Tab-separated table of C-alpha atoms in Angstrom:
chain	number	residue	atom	x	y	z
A	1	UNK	CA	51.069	143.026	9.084
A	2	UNK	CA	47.361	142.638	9.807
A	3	UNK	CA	48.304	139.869	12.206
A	4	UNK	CA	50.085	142.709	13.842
A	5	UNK	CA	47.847	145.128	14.031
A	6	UNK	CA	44.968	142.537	15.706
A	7	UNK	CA	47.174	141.173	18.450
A	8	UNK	CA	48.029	145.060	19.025
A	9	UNK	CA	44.349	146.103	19.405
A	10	UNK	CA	43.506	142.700	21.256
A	11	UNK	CA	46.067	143.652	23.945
A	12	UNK	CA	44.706	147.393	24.163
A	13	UNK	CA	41.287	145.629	24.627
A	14	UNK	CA	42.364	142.756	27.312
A	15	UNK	CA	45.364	144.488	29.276
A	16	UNK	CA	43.045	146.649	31.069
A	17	UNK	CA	40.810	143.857	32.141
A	18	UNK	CA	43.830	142.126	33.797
A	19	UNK	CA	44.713	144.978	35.880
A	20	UNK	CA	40.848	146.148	36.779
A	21	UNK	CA	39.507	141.956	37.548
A	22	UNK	CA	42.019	141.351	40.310
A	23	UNK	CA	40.850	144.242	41.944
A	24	UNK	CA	37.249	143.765	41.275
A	25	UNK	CA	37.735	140.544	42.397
A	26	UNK	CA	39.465	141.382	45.905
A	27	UNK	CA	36.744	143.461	46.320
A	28	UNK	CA	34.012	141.254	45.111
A	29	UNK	CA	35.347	138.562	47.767
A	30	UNK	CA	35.864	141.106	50.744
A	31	UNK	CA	33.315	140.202	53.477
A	32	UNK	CA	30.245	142.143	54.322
A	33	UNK	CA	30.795	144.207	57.943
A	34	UNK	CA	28.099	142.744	59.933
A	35	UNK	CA	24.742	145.310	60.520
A	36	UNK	CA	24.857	146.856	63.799
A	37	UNK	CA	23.153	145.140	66.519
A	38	UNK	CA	20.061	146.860	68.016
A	39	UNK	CA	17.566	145.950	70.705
A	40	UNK	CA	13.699	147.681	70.450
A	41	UNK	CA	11.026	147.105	73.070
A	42	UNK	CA	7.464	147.240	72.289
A	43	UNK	CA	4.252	147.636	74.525
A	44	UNK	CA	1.672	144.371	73.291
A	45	UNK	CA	-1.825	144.708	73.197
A	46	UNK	CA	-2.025	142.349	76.637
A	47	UNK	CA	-0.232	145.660	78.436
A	48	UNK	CA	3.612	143.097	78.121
A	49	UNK	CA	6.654	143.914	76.630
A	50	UNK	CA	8.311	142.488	73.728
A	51	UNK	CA	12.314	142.901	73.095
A	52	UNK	CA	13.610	141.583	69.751
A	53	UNK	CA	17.392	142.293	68.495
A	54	UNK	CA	18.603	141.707	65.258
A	55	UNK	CA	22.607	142.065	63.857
A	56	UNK	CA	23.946	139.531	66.806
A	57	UNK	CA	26.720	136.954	65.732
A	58	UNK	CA	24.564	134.359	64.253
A	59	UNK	CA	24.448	130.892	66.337
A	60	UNK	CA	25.322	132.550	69.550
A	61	UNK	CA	23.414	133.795	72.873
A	62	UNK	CA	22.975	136.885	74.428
A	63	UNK	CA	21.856	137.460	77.735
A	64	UNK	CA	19.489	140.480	78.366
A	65	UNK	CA	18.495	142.026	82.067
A	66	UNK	CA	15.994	144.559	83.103
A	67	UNK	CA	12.716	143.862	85.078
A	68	UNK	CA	13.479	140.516	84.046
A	69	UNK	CA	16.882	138.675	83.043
A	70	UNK	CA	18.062	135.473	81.174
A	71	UNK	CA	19.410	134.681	77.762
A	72	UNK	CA	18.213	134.053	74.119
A	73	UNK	CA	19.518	131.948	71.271
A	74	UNK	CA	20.362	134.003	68.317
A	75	UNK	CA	19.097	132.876	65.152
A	76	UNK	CA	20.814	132.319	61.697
A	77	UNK	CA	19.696	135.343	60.825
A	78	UNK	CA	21.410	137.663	63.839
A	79	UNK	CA	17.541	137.894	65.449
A	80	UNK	CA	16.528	136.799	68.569
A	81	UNK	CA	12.587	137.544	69.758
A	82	UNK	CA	11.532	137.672	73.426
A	83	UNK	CA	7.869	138.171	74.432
A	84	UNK	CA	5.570	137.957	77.411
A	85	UNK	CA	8.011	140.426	79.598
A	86	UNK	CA	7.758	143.016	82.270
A	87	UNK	CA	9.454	146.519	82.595
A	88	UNK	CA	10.822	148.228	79.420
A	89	UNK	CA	13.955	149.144	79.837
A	90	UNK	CA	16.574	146.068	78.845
A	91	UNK	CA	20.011	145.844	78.003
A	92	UNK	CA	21.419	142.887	76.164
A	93	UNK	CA	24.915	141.234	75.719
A	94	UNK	CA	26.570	139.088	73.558
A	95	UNK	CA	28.095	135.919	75.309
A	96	UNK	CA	32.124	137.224	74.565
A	97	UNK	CA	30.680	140.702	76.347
A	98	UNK	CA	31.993	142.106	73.250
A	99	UNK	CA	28.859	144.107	72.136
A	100	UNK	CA	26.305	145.684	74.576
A	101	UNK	CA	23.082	147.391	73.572
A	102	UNK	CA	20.584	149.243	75.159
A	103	UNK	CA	16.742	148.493	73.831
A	104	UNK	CA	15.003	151.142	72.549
A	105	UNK	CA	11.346	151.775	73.306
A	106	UNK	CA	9.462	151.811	69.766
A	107	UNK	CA	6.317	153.777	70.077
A	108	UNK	CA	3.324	152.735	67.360
């Protein structure tokens, strides 16, 4: 009888972990959605512009155009830097054209 009675309250105690830890576990292993990508652009103390980006596909390029135009590795992080530019308006574009951005102008 006291046999019985532990296996009863050992179920009560472990059934509801075997319905809640596949769940926690589907939800543990879901992937993160990736940050939004956004562009700034920044005024240096030389009177140039500096465009940096950050929540690209990691490992790919993006090409950016404005005053000046070309393309940028993206780092393992989702960053990519650019300094040394011209103009301040840019607008920058993943390689698959599947995300476009318009920089910001960030004012210090």
């Amino acid at each position: 009888m006291n046999r019985t009675r532990r296996l009863a309250a050992l179920t009560l105690l472990v059934a509801p972990a075997l319905v809640v830890g596949p769940t926690v576990a589907a939800h543990a292993s879901a992937p993160a959605a990736p940050a939004a990508a956004k562009c700034n652009v920044e005024v240096d103390s030389a009177g140039k512009y500096h465009v940096w980006g950050q929540g690209f596909p990691a490992g790919t390029t993006v090409t950016y155009s404005g005053s000046t135009s070309g393309s940028v590795p993206i780092d393992k992080s989702g960053r990519f830097d650019l300094g040394g530019l011209t103009g301040s308006k840019y607008t920058v574009k993943t390689a698959d054209g599947k995300t476009t951005v318009t920089c910001t102008a960030v004012h210090h």
